Amino acid sequence: MDLTNLLVEIRDRILYITINRESKLNALNKLTLAELHDVITQSFHDDAVGGIIITGAGPKAFVAGADISEFSDFNSDEARELAREGQTKVFDVIQNSEKPIIAAINGFALGGGLELAMACHIRVASSTAKMGLPEVSLGLIPGYGGTQRLSQLIGRGRALEMILTADMIKADEAYRTGLVNHVVEEDKLIPKAEEILKKIMSRSPFAIGSAIRAVNAAFIEGENGFEAEITEFSNCFGSDDFKEGVSAFLEKRPAEFKGK
Ligand code: COA
């Protein structure tokens, strides 16, 4: 796949995606979003990929938001299309991925950048990272799920304060509020994300997919998360991974999961 704005590499079953527009602080333009969609959806069918780490190029930014220059003259209809297309083709795709996706936040994660990190399953931040949803200072609100996912992650009161003030918070505050799972020194960022991802990838991929779907069900309008859990739980019993996991436990050996 020819890519302009992403660096992509697979090592030890981890797909590393680096958003690579350093001169624009990795701002998400249309092409970058399209490439993210293509690379991530293609990885779903690639057995060589067990999990994904998303980060930003350079020391300054993870992603400093949607590319403001691209939508400066949009009307309401174009804006609706931008938000809907982004949400359904990228942010929801990431949240619903059956393969675990970790955001390694290496600097500014603002607007669409924080929304991208929030769509990932787990967030690790470097101690120098800064996060915020500054859209109201541009006369906008978040459009890629930020109003919903921030409230889900840190609660309505804290989310409203961040969104209404447009303030950035530092990594340690993001950790305290539950916005990020871990804060580490800059040089430990990727190793920490790898450590978590490798642990997840050593578990049953079939069960990991089920767990993600069951957890996400709580946030889907009209879905009963408890019912979804019952369904996913029962589906696991029909998987080879379940047979292998139980056999390996009884035989006191490491399980060799196939994800089926
Ligand atoms: N969209 C488009 N371009 C962006 C961008 C964005 N979201 N964020 C940064 N850039 C560009 C700048 O325009 C600048 O480009 P230029 O060198 O061609 O002028 C380049 O990236 C570097 O940014 P700059 O503002 O000069 O860096 P800084 O260190 O002074 O400030 C930020 C860093 C992150 C505080 C500042 O860039 C910023 O506020 N960005 C916008 C954040 C935002 O509102 N995001 C939500 C968008 S909906």
PDB file of C-alpha atoms and ligand atoms in Angstrom:
ATOM      1  CA  MET A   1       0.000   0.000   0.000  1.00  0.00           C
ATOM      2  CA  ASP A   2       1.373   3.416  -0.976  1.00  0.00           C
ATOM      3  CA  LEU A   3       1.201   5.734   2.022  1.00  0.00           C
ATOM      4  CA  THR A   4       1.962   9.448   2.205  1.00  0.00           C
ATOM      5  CA  ASN A   5       1.207  10.413   5.795  1.00  0.00           C
ATOM      6  CA  LEU A   6       1.721   7.201   7.763  1.00  0.00           C
ATOM      7  CA  LEU A   7       4.791   5.147   8.570  1.00  0.00           C
ATOM      8  CA  VAL A   8       3.829   1.528   8.970  1.00  0.00           C
ATOM      9  CA  GLU A   9       5.872  -1.419  10.155  1.00  0.00           C
ATOM     10  CA  ILE A  10       5.109  -4.895  11.497  1.00  0.00           C
ATOM     11  CA  ARG A  11       7.518  -6.332  14.086  1.00  0.00           C
ATOM     12  CA  ASP A  12       6.836  -9.307  16.340  1.00  0.00           C
ATOM     13  CA  ARG A  13       3.166  -9.287  15.308  1.00  0.00           C
ATOM     14  CA  ILE A  14       2.745  -5.624  16.331  1.00  0.00           C
ATOM     15  CA  LEU A  15       1.636  -3.175  13.663  1.00  0.00           C
ATOM     16  CA  TYR A  16       3.277   0.175  14.411  1.00  0.00           C
ATOM     17  CA  ILE A  17       1.428   3.106  12.851  1.00  0.00           C
ATOM     18  CA  THR A  18       3.216   6.462  13.064  1.00  0.00           C
ATOM     19  CA  ILE A  19       1.300   9.521  11.924  1.00  0.00           C
ATOM     20  CA  ASN A  20       3.940  11.296   9.924  1.00  0.00           C
ATOM     21  CA  ARG A  21       3.176  14.981   9.264  1.00  0.00           C
ATOM     22  CA  GLU A  22       5.639  16.359  11.745  1.00  0.00           C
ATOM     23  CA  SER A  23       5.754  19.851  10.203  1.00  0.00           C
ATOM     24  CA  LYS A  24       1.984  20.158  10.859  1.00  0.00           C
ATOM     25  CA  LEU A  25       2.228  18.492  14.269  1.00  0.00           C
ATOM     26  CA  ASN A  26       0.684  15.371  12.698  1.00  0.00           C
ATOM     27  CA  ALA A  27      -2.690  17.092  12.194  1.00  0.00           C
ATOM     28  CA  LEU A  28      -5.284  14.744  10.732  1.00  0.00           C
ATOM     29  CA  ASN A  29      -6.098  15.786   7.195  1.00  0.00           C
ATOM     30  CA  LYS A  30      -8.421  13.877   4.890  1.00  0.00           C
ATOM     31  CA  LEU A  31      -5.656  11.798   3.382  1.00  0.00           C
ATOM     32  CA  THR A  32      -4.280  10.800   6.786  1.00  0.00           C
ATOM     33  CA  LEU A  33      -7.746   9.678   7.921  1.00  0.00           C
ATOM     34  CA  ALA A  34      -8.236   7.696   4.701  1.00  0.00           C
ATOM     35  CA  GLU A  35      -4.852   6.036   5.147  1.00  0.00           C
ATOM     36  CA  LEU A  36      -5.640   5.208   8.781  1.00  0.00           C
ATOM     37  CA  HIS A  37      -8.896   3.603   7.655  1.00  0.00           C
ATOM     38  CA  ASP A  38      -7.155   1.540   4.973  1.00  0.00           C
ATOM     39  CA  VAL A  39      -4.223   0.376   7.099  1.00  0.00           C
ATOM     40  CA  ILE A  40      -6.326  -0.527  10.123  1.00  0.00           C
ATOM     41  CA  THR A  41      -9.111  -2.337   8.243  1.00  0.00           C
ATOM     42  CA  GLN A  42      -6.547  -4.241   6.188  1.00  0.00           C
ATOM     43  CA  SER A  43      -4.795  -5.379   9.370  1.00  0.00           C
ATOM     44  CA  PHE A  44      -8.027  -7.038  10.535  1.00  0.00           C
ATOM     45  CA  HIS A  45      -7.508  -9.647   7.800  1.00  0.00           C
ATOM     46  CA  ASP A  46      -3.760  -9.983   8.314  1.00  0.00           C
ATOM     47  CA  ASP A  47      -2.759 -12.915  10.512  1.00  0.00           C
ATOM     48  CA  ALA A  48       0.705 -11.378  10.845  1.00  0.00           C
ATOM     49  CA  VAL A  49      -0.840  -8.612  13.003  1.00  0.00           C
ATOM     50  CA  GLY A  50      -1.819  -9.376  16.602  1.00  0.00           C
ATOM     51  CA  GLY A  51      -2.182  -5.807  17.851  1.00  0.00           C
ATOM     52  CA  ILE A  52      -1.548  -2.180  16.936  1.00  0.00           C
ATOM     53  CA  ILE A  53       0.359   0.754  18.436  1.00  0.00           C
ATOM     54  CA  ILE A  54      -0.465   4.237  17.142  1.00  0.00           C
ATOM     55  CA  THR A  55       1.900   7.134  17.786  1.00  0.00           C
ATOM     56  CA  GLY A  56       2.971  10.434  16.248  1.00  0.00           C
ATOM     57  CA  ALA A  57       6.209  11.304  14.441  1.00  0.00           C
ATOM     58  CA  GLY A  58       8.731  13.525  16.199  1.00  0.00           C
ATOM     59  CA  PRO A  59       9.090  14.621  19.795  1.00  0.00           C
ATOM     60  CA  LYS A  60       6.423  17.333  19.881  1.00  0.00           C
ATOM     61  CA  ALA A  61       3.038  15.934  18.977  1.00  0.00           C
ATOM     62  CA  PHE A  62       0.975  12.788  18.929  1.00  0.00           C
ATOM     63  CA  VAL A  63      -1.638  14.603  16.834  1.00  0.00           C
ATOM     64  CA  ALA A  64      -2.470  18.329  17.257  1.00  0.00           C
ATOM     65  CA  GLY A  65      -6.022  17.874  16.003  1.00  0.00           C
ATOM     66  CA  ALA A  66      -7.958  17.727  12.794  1.00  0.00           C
ATOM     67  CA  ASP A  67      -6.296  19.791  10.065  1.00  0.00           C
ATOM     68  CA  ILE A  68      -7.916  23.192  10.608  1.00  0.00           C
ATOM     69  CA  SER A  69      -6.858  24.490   7.182  1.00  0.00           C
ATOM     70  CA  GLU A  70      -8.989  21.863   5.438  1.00  0.00           C
ATOM     71  CA  PHE A  71     -12.348  22.816   6.951  1.00  0.00           C
ATOM     72  CA  SER A  72     -11.990  26.579   7.375  1.00  0.00           C
ATOM     73  CA  ASP A  73     -14.564  27.319   4.637  1.00  0.00           C
ATOM     74  CA  PHE A  74     -16.935  24.385   5.214  1.00  0.00           C
ATOM     75  CA  ASN A  75     -20.690  24.873   5.513  1.00  0.00           C
ATOM     76  CA  SER A  76     -22.906  22.883   7.908  1.00  0.00           C
ATOM     77  CA  ASP A  77     -23.568  20.070   5.455  1.00  0.00           C
ATOM     78  CA  GLU A  78     -19.894  19.600   4.683  1.00  0.00           C
ATOM     79  CA  ALA A  79     -19.130  19.647   8.406  1.00  0.00           C
ATOM     80  CA  ARG A  80     -21.786  16.990   9.094  1.00  0.00           C
ATOM     81  CA  GLU A  81     -20.256  14.779   6.410  1.00  0.00           C
ATOM     82  CA  LEU A  82     -16.722  15.344   7.783  1.00  0.00           C
ATOM     83  CA  ALA A  83     -17.720  14.316  11.307  1.00  0.00           C
ATOM     84  CA  ARG A  84     -19.865  11.361  10.235  1.00  0.00           C
ATOM     85  CA  GLU A  85     -17.294  10.008   7.810  1.00  0.00           C
ATOM     86  CA  GLY A  86     -14.465  10.379  10.340  1.00  0.00           C
ATOM     87  CA  GLN A  87     -16.447   8.793  13.151  1.00  0.00           C
ATOM     88  CA  THR A  88     -17.681   5.802  11.180  1.00  0.00           C
ATOM     89  CA  LYS A  89     -14.600   5.127   9.047  1.00  0.00           C
ATOM     90  CA  VAL A  90     -11.824   5.713  11.562  1.00  0.00           C
ATOM     91  CA  PHE A  91     -12.737   6.359  15.175  1.00  0.00           C
ATOM     92  CA  ASP A  92     -15.496   3.738  15.506  1.00  0.00           C
ATOM     93  CA  VAL A  93     -13.421   1.264  13.500  1.00  0.00           C
ATOM     94  CA  ILE A  94     -10.605   1.651  16.043  1.00  0.00           C
ATOM     95  CA  GLN A  95     -12.907   1.385  19.067  1.00  0.00           C
ATOM     96  CA  ASN A  96     -14.576  -1.744  17.653  1.00  0.00           C
ATOM     97  CA  SER A  97     -11.386  -3.418  16.459  1.00  0.00           C
ATOM     98  CA  GLU A  98     -11.120  -6.994  17.719  1.00  0.00           C
ATOM     99  CA  LYS A  99      -7.357  -6.587  17.707  1.00  0.00           C
ATOM    100  CA  PRO A 100      -6.114  -4.508  20.645  1.00  0.00           C
ATOM    101  CA  ILE A 101      -5.037  -0.968  19.784  1.00  0.00           C
ATOM    102  CA  ILE A 102      -2.866   1.157  22.079  1.00  0.00           C
ATOM    103  CA  ALA A 103      -2.237   4.879  21.703  1.00  0.00           C
ATOM    104  CA  ALA A 104       1.316   5.897  22.616  1.00  0.00           C
ATOM    105  CA  ILE A 105       0.854   9.617  23.266  1.00  0.00           C
ATOM    106  CA  ASN A 106       4.235  11.241  22.674  1.00  0.00           C
ATOM    107  CA  GLY A 107       3.298  14.923  22.885  1.00  0.00           C
ATOM    108  CA  PHE A 108       0.319  17.174  22.128  1.00  0.00           C
ATOM    109  CA  ALA A 109      -2.914  15.179  21.770  1.00  0.00           C
ATOM    110  CA  LEU A 110      -5.452  17.890  20.969  1.00  0.00           C
ATOM    111  CA  GLY A 111      -8.893  17.865  19.423  1.00  0.00           C
ATOM    112  CA  GLY A 112      -9.028  15.041  16.884  1.00  0.00           C
ATOM    113  CA  GLY A 113      -5.698  13.820  18.274  1.00  0.00           C
ATOM    114  CA  LEU A 114      -7.137  13.233  21.723  1.00  0.00           C
ATOM    115  CA  GLU A 115     -10.250  11.782  20.080  1.00  0.00           C
ATOM    116  CA  LEU A 116      -8.012   9.347  18.196  1.00  0.00           C
ATOM    117  CA  ALA A 117      -6.265   8.341  21.430  1.00  0.00           C
ATOM    118  CA  MET A 118      -9.624   7.963  23.201  1.00  0.00           C
ATOM    119  CA  ALA A 119     -10.942   5.640  20.486  1.00  0.00           C
ATOM    120  CA  CYS A 120      -7.996   3.299  21.174  1.00  0.00           C
ATOM    121  CA  HIS A 121      -8.484   0.595  23.794  1.00  0.00           C
ATOM    122  CA  ILE A 122      -5.603   1.718  26.037  1.00  0.00           C
ATOM    123  CA  ARG A 123      -3.595   4.936  26.321  1.00  0.00           C
ATOM    124  CA  VAL A 124       0.012   5.308  27.452  1.00  0.00           C
ATOM    125  CA  ALA A 125       1.363   8.855  27.670  1.00  0.00           C
ATOM    126  CA  SER A 126       4.848  10.250  27.924  1.00  0.00           C
ATOM    127  CA  SER A 127       5.361  12.529  30.924  1.00  0.00           C
ATOM    128  CA  THR A 128       5.702  15.518  28.564  1.00  0.00           C
ATOM    129  CA  ALA A 129       2.376  14.936  26.769  1.00  0.00           C
ATOM    130  CA  LYS A 130      -0.400  17.511  26.914  1.00  0.00           C
ATOM    131  CA  MET A 131      -4.021  16.759  26.160  1.00  0.00           C
ATOM    132  CA  GLY A 132      -7.130  18.775  25.493  1.00  0.00           C
ATOM    133  CA  LEU A 133     -10.228  19.395  23.412  1.00  0.00           C
ATOM    134  CA  PRO A 134      -9.710  23.055  22.416  1.00  0.00           C
ATOM    135  CA  GLU A 135     -12.472  23.201  19.788  1.00  0.00           C
ATOM    136  CA  VAL A 136     -14.650  25.807  21.545  1.00  0.00           C
ATOM    137  CA  SER A 137     -11.792  28.270  21.198  1.00  0.00           C
ATOM    138  CA  LEU A 138     -12.276  27.885  17.418  1.00  0.00           C
ATOM    139  CA  GLY A 139     -16.052  28.263  17.650  1.00  0.00           C
ATOM    140  CA  LEU A 140     -16.536  24.495  17.296  1.00  0.00           C
ATOM    141  CA  ILE A 141     -17.125  21.458  19.401  1.00  0.00           C
ATOM    142  CA  PRO A 142     -15.390  18.081  19.101  1.00  0.00           C
ATOM    143  CA  GLY A 143     -16.773  16.114  16.140  1.00  0.00           C
ATOM    144  CA  TYR A 144     -14.981  12.782  16.204  1.00  0.00           C
ATOM    145  CA  GLY A 145     -16.690  11.387  19.325  1.00  0.00           C
ATOM    146  CA  GLY A 146     -14.864  13.546  21.856  1.00  0.00           C
ATOM    147  CA  THR A 147     -17.912  14.738  23.777  1.00  0.00           C
ATOM    148  CA  GLN A 148     -18.994  11.126  24.253  1.00  0.00           C
ATOM    149  CA  ARG A 149     -15.727   9.284  24.829  1.00  0.00           C
ATOM    150  CA  LEU A 150     -14.240  11.894  27.180  1.00  0.00           C
ATOM    151  CA  SER A 151     -17.368  11.747  29.355  1.00  0.00           C
ATOM    152  CA  GLN A 152     -17.211   7.945  29.354  1.00  0.00           C
ATOM    153  CA  LEU A 153     -13.547   7.932  30.349  1.00  0.00           C
ATOM    154  CA  ILE A 154     -13.365  10.665  32.996  1.00  0.00           C
ATOM    155  CA  GLY A 155     -16.999  11.443  33.878  1.00  0.00           C
ATOM    156  CA  ARG A 156     -19.380  14.166  32.767  1.00  0.00           C
ATOM    157  CA  GLY A 157     -18.250  16.873  35.186  1.00  0.00           C
ATOM    158  CA  ARG A 158     -14.556  16.657  34.365  1.00  0.00           C
ATOM    159  CA  ALA A 159     -15.296  16.246  30.649  1.00  0.00           C
ATOM    160  CA  LEU A 160     -17.461  19.349  30.632  1.00  0.00           C
ATOM    161  CA  GLU A 161     -14.740  21.343  32.368  1.00  0.00           C
ATOM    162  CA  MET A 162     -12.116  20.271  29.814  1.00  0.00           C
ATOM    163  CA  ILE A 163     -14.407  20.855  26.834  1.00  0.00           C
ATOM    164  CA  LEU A 164     -15.905  24.158  28.014  1.00  0.00           C
ATOM    165  CA  THR A 165     -12.634  25.737  29.162  1.00  0.00           C
ATOM    166  CA  ALA A 166     -10.651  24.333  26.179  1.00  0.00           C
ATOM    167  CA  ASP A 167      -7.769  23.936  28.653  1.00  0.00           C
ATOM    168  CA  MET A 168      -4.963  21.462  28.106  1.00  0.00           C
ATOM    169  CA  ILE A 169      -4.036  19.110  30.906  1.00  0.00           C
ATOM    170  CA  LYS A 170      -0.641  17.587  31.583  1.00  0.00           C
ATOM    171  CA  ALA A 171       0.055  13.853  31.566  1.00  0.00           C
ATOM    172  CA  ASP A 172      -0.006  13.464  35.355  1.00  0.00           C
ATOM    173  CA  GLU A 173      -3.473  15.040  35.569  1.00  0.00           C
ATOM    174  CA  ALA A 174      -4.640  12.880  32.648  1.00  0.00           C
ATOM    175  CA  TYR A 175      -3.472   9.856  34.640  1.00  0.00           C
ATOM    176  CA  ARG A 176      -5.188  11.059  37.823  1.00  0.00           C
ATOM    177  CA  THR A 177      -8.523  11.493  36.013  1.00  0.00           C
ATOM    178  CA  GLY A 178      -8.293   8.123  34.232  1.00  0.00           C
ATOM    179  CA  LEU A 179      -7.869   9.626  30.775  1.00  0.00           C
ATOM    180  CA  VAL A 180      -4.633   7.672  30.282  1.00  0.00           C
ATOM    181  CA  ASN A 181      -3.750   4.277  31.714  1.00  0.00           C
ATOM    182  CA  HIS A 182      -0.023   4.934  32.262  1.00  0.00           C
ATOM    183  CA  VAL A 183       2.456   7.800  32.244  1.00  0.00           C
ATOM    184  CA  VAL A 184       6.115   7.014  31.588  1.00  0.00           C
ATOM    185  CA  GLU A 185       9.306   8.866  30.681  1.00  0.00           C
ATOM    186  CA  GLU A 186       9.595   9.681  26.982  1.00  0.00           C
ATOM    187  CA  ASP A 187      12.106   6.905  26.219  1.00  0.00           C
ATOM    188  CA  LYS A 188       9.893   4.305  27.929  1.00  0.00           C
ATOM    189  CA  LEU A 189       6.759   5.176  25.941  1.00  0.00           C
ATOM    190  CA  ILE A 190       6.941   2.590  23.160  1.00  0.00           C
ATOM    191  CA  PRO A 191       8.455  -0.115  25.418  1.00  0.00           C
ATOM    192  CA  LYS A 192       5.556   0.335  27.878  1.00  0.00           C
ATOM    193  CA  ALA A 193       2.972   0.136  25.087  1.00  0.00           C
ATOM    194  CA  GLU A 194       4.754  -2.981  23.738  1.00  0.00           C
ATOM    195  CA  GLU A 195       4.827  -4.591  27.185  1.00  0.00           C
ATOM    196  CA  ILE A 196       1.059  -4.199  27.589  1.00  0.00           C
ATOM    197  CA  LEU A 197       0.280  -5.243  24.018  1.00  0.00           C
ATOM    198  CA  LYS A 198       2.496  -8.341  24.167  1.00  0.00           C
ATOM    199  CA  LYS A 199       0.727  -9.452  27.326  1.00  0.00           C
ATOM    200  CA  ILE A 200      -2.674  -9.016  25.671  1.00  0.00           C
ATOM    201  CA  MET A 201      -1.431 -10.826  22.549  1.00  0.00           C
ATOM    202  CA  SER A 202      -0.377 -13.818  24.670  1.00  0.00           C
ATOM    203  CA  ARG A 203      -4.035 -14.326  25.675  1.00  0.00           C
ATOM    204  CA  SER A 204      -6.737 -15.888  23.509  1.00  0.00           C
ATOM    205  CA  PRO A 205      -7.372 -13.573  20.520  1.00  0.00           C
ATOM    206  CA  PHE A 206     -10.873 -15.025  20.282  1.00  0.00           C
ATOM    207  CA  ALA A 207     -11.588 -14.057  23.897  1.00  0.00           C
ATOM    208  CA  ILE A 208      -9.913 -10.643  23.478  1.00  0.00           C
ATOM    209  CA  GLY A 209     -12.317  -9.865  20.611  1.00  0.00           C
ATOM    210  CA  SER A 210     -15.263 -11.035  22.711  1.00  0.00           C
ATOM    211  CA  ALA A 211     -14.167  -8.951  25.688  1.00  0.00           C
ATOM    212  CA  ILE A 212     -13.804  -5.801  23.579  1.00  0.00           C
ATOM    213  CA  ARG A 213     -17.271  -6.297  22.079  1.00  0.00           C
ATOM    214  CA  ALA A 214     -18.834  -6.932  25.505  1.00  0.00           C
ATOM    215  CA  VAL A 215     -17.211  -3.862  27.101  1.00  0.00           C
ATOM    216  CA  ASN A 216     -18.139  -1.661  24.120  1.00  0.00           C
ATOM    217  CA  ALA A 217     -21.746  -2.879  24.267  1.00  0.00           C
ATOM    218  CA  ALA A 218     -22.279  -0.768  27.384  1.00  0.00           C
ATOM    219  CA  PHE A 219     -21.852   2.334  25.243  1.00  0.00           C
ATOM    220  CA  ILE A 220     -24.086   1.390  22.327  1.00  0.00           C
ATOM    221  CA  GLU A 221     -27.524   2.980  22.379  1.00  0.00           C
ATOM    222  CA  GLY A 222     -30.241   0.365  22.785  1.00  0.00           C
ATOM    223  CA  GLU A 223     -27.824  -2.476  23.612  1.00  0.00           C
ATOM    224  CA  ASN A 224     -27.939  -4.333  26.887  1.00  0.00           C
ATOM    225  CA  GLY A 225     -24.319  -4.848  27.883  1.00  0.00           C
ATOM    226  CA  PHE A 226     -25.160  -7.648  30.300  1.00  0.00           C
ATOM    227  CA  GLU A 227     -26.957  -9.549  27.516  1.00  0.00           C
ATOM    228  CA  ALA A 228     -24.024  -8.922  25.185  1.00  0.00           C
ATOM    229  CA  GLU A 229     -21.727 -10.370  27.849  1.00  0.00           C
ATOM    230  CA  ILE A 230     -23.847 -13.532  28.108  1.00  0.00           C
ATOM    231  CA  THR A 231     -23.740 -13.973  24.324  1.00  0.00           C
ATOM    232  CA  GLU A 232     -19.998 -13.363  24.076  1.00  0.00           C
ATOM    233  CA  PHE A 233     -19.323 -15.628  27.084  1.00  0.00           C
ATOM    234  CA  SER A 234     -21.296 -18.478  25.513  1.00  0.00           C
ATOM    235  CA  ASN A 235     -19.603 -17.963  22.104  1.00  0.00           C
ATOM    236  CA  CYS A 236     -16.213 -18.481  23.739  1.00  0.00           C
ATOM    237  CA  PHE A 237     -17.253 -22.027  24.650  1.00  0.00           C
ATOM    238  CA  GLY A 238     -17.501 -22.874  20.946  1.00  0.00           C
ATOM    239  CA  SER A 239     -13.947 -21.701  20.213  1.00  0.00           C
ATOM    240  CA  ASP A 240     -10.765 -23.753  19.755  1.00  0.00           C
ATOM    241  CA  ASP A 241      -9.041 -21.183  21.966  1.00  0.00           C
ATOM    242  CA  PHE A 242     -11.261 -22.178  24.888  1.00  0.00           C
ATOM    243  CA  LYS A 243     -10.433 -25.876  24.427  1.00  0.00           C
ATOM    244  CA  GLU A 244      -6.737 -25.029  24.118  1.00  0.00           C
ATOM    245  CA  GLY A 245      -6.786 -22.689  27.135  1.00  0.00           C
ATOM    246  CA  VAL A 246      -8.445 -25.259  29.398  1.00  0.00           C
ATOM    247  CA  SER A 247      -6.265 -28.152  28.132  1.00  0.00           C
ATOM    248  CA  ALA A 248      -3.116 -26.105  28.627  1.00  0.00           C
ATOM    249  CA  PHE A 249      -4.175 -25.213  32.163  1.00  0.00           C
ATOM    250  CA  LEU A 250      -4.906 -28.844  33.078  1.00  0.00           C
ATOM    251  CA  GLU A 251      -1.700 -30.033  31.408  1.00  0.00           C
ATOM    252  CA  LYS A 252       0.301 -27.283  33.157  1.00  0.00           C
ATOM    253  CA  ARG A 253       1.775 -25.893  29.916  1.00  0.00           C
ATOM    254  CA  PRO A 254       1.543 -22.526  28.149  1.00  0.00           C
ATOM    255  CA  ALA A 255      -1.482 -22.229  25.846  1.00  0.00           C
ATOM    256  CA  GLU A 256      -0.953 -21.885  22.120  1.00  0.00           C
ATOM    257  CA  PHE A 257      -3.932 -19.899  20.921  1.00  0.00           C
ATOM    258  CA  LYS A 258      -4.941 -19.709  17.281  1.00  0.00           C
ATOM    259  CA  GLY A 259      -7.696 -17.112  17.633  1.00  0.00           C
ATOM    260  CA  LYS A 260     -10.405 -19.451  16.426  1.00  0.00           C
TER     261      LYS A 260
HETATM  262  N1  COA B   1      -4.378  21.886  11.900  1.00  0.00           N
HETATM  263  C1  COA B   1      -3.562  22.369  10.939  1.00  0.00           C
HETATM  264  N2  COA B   1      -2.297  22.755  11.184  1.00  0.00           N
HETATM  265  C2  COA B   1      -1.838  22.667  12.427  1.00  0.00           C
HETATM  266  C3  COA B   1      -2.630  22.161  13.487  1.00  0.00           C
HETATM  267  C4  COA B   1      -3.951  21.769  13.174  1.00  0.00           C
HETATM  268  N3  COA B   1      -4.770  21.250  14.107  1.00  0.00           N
HETATM  269  N4  COA B   1      -1.901  22.207  14.621  1.00  0.00           N
HETATM  270  C5  COA B   1      -0.689  22.693  14.288  1.00  0.00           C
HETATM  271  N5  COA B   1      -0.647  22.975  12.978  1.00  0.00           N
HETATM  272  C6  COA B   1       0.474  23.511  12.197  1.00  0.00           C
HETATM  273  C7  COA B   1       0.631  25.016  12.408  1.00  0.00           C
HETATM  274  O1  COA B   1      -0.251  25.726  11.570  1.00  0.00           O
HETATM  275  C8  COA B   1       2.095  25.177  12.023  1.00  0.00           C
HETATM  276  O2  COA B   1       2.190  25.151  10.617  1.00  0.00           O
HETATM  277  P1  COA B   1       3.119  26.242   9.834  1.00  0.00           P
HETATM  278  O3  COA B   1       4.498  26.008  10.390  1.00  0.00           O
HETATM  279  O4  COA B   1       2.978  25.870   8.404  1.00  0.00           O
HETATM  280  O5  COA B   1       2.586  27.580  10.209  1.00  0.00           O
HETATM  281  C9  COA B   1       2.740  23.903  12.539  1.00  0.00           C
HETATM  282  O6  COA B   1       1.686  22.952  12.653  1.00  0.00           O
HETATM  283  C10 COA B   1       3.412  24.066  13.892  1.00  0.00           C
HETATM  284  O7  COA B   1       2.445  24.561  14.802  1.00  0.00           O
HETATM  285  P2  COA B   1       2.670  25.883  15.683  1.00  0.00           P
HETATM  286  O8  COA B   1       1.332  26.416  16.057  1.00  0.00           O
HETATM  287  O9  COA B   1       3.610  26.808  15.002  1.00  0.00           O
HETATM  288  O10 COA B   1       3.402  25.248  16.941  1.00  0.00           O
HETATM  289  P3  COA B   1       3.404  25.835  18.441  1.00  0.00           P
HETATM  290  O11 COA B   1       4.454  25.055  19.174  1.00  0.00           O
HETATM  291  O12 COA B   1       3.530  27.319  18.424  1.00  0.00           O
HETATM  292  O13 COA B   1       1.967  25.469  19.035  1.00  0.00           O
HETATM  293  C11 COA B   1       0.040  24.058  19.440  1.00  0.00           C
HETATM  294  C12 COA B   1       1.583  24.142  19.244  1.00  0.00           C
HETATM  295  C13 COA B   1      -0.321  22.596  19.449  1.00  0.00           C
HETATM  296  C14 COA B   1      -0.314  24.716  20.787  1.00  0.00           C
HETATM  297  C15 COA B   1      -0.649  24.822  18.266  1.00  0.00           C
HETATM  298  O14 COA B   1      -0.140  24.332  17.045  1.00  0.00           O
HETATM  299  C16 COA B   1      -2.161  24.647  18.242  1.00  0.00           C
HETATM  300  O15 COA B   1      -2.846  25.249  19.037  1.00  0.00           O
HETATM  301  N6  COA B   1      -2.677  23.839  17.278  1.00  0.00           N
HETATM  302  C17 COA B   1      -4.093  23.692  17.067  1.00  0.00           C
HETATM  303  C18 COA B   1      -4.705  22.810  18.134  1.00  0.00           C
HETATM  304  C19 COA B   1      -6.202  22.708  17.920  1.00  0.00           C
HETATM  305  O16 COA B   1      -6.949  23.657  18.063  1.00  0.00           O
HETATM  306  N7  COA B   1      -6.650  21.488  17.595  1.00  0.00           N
HETATM  307  C20 COA B   1      -8.048  21.213  17.417  1.00  0.00           C
HETATM  308  C21 COA B   1      -8.418  21.306  15.980  1.00  0.00           C
HETATM  309  S1  COA B   1     -10.156  21.069  15.734  1.00  0.00           S
END
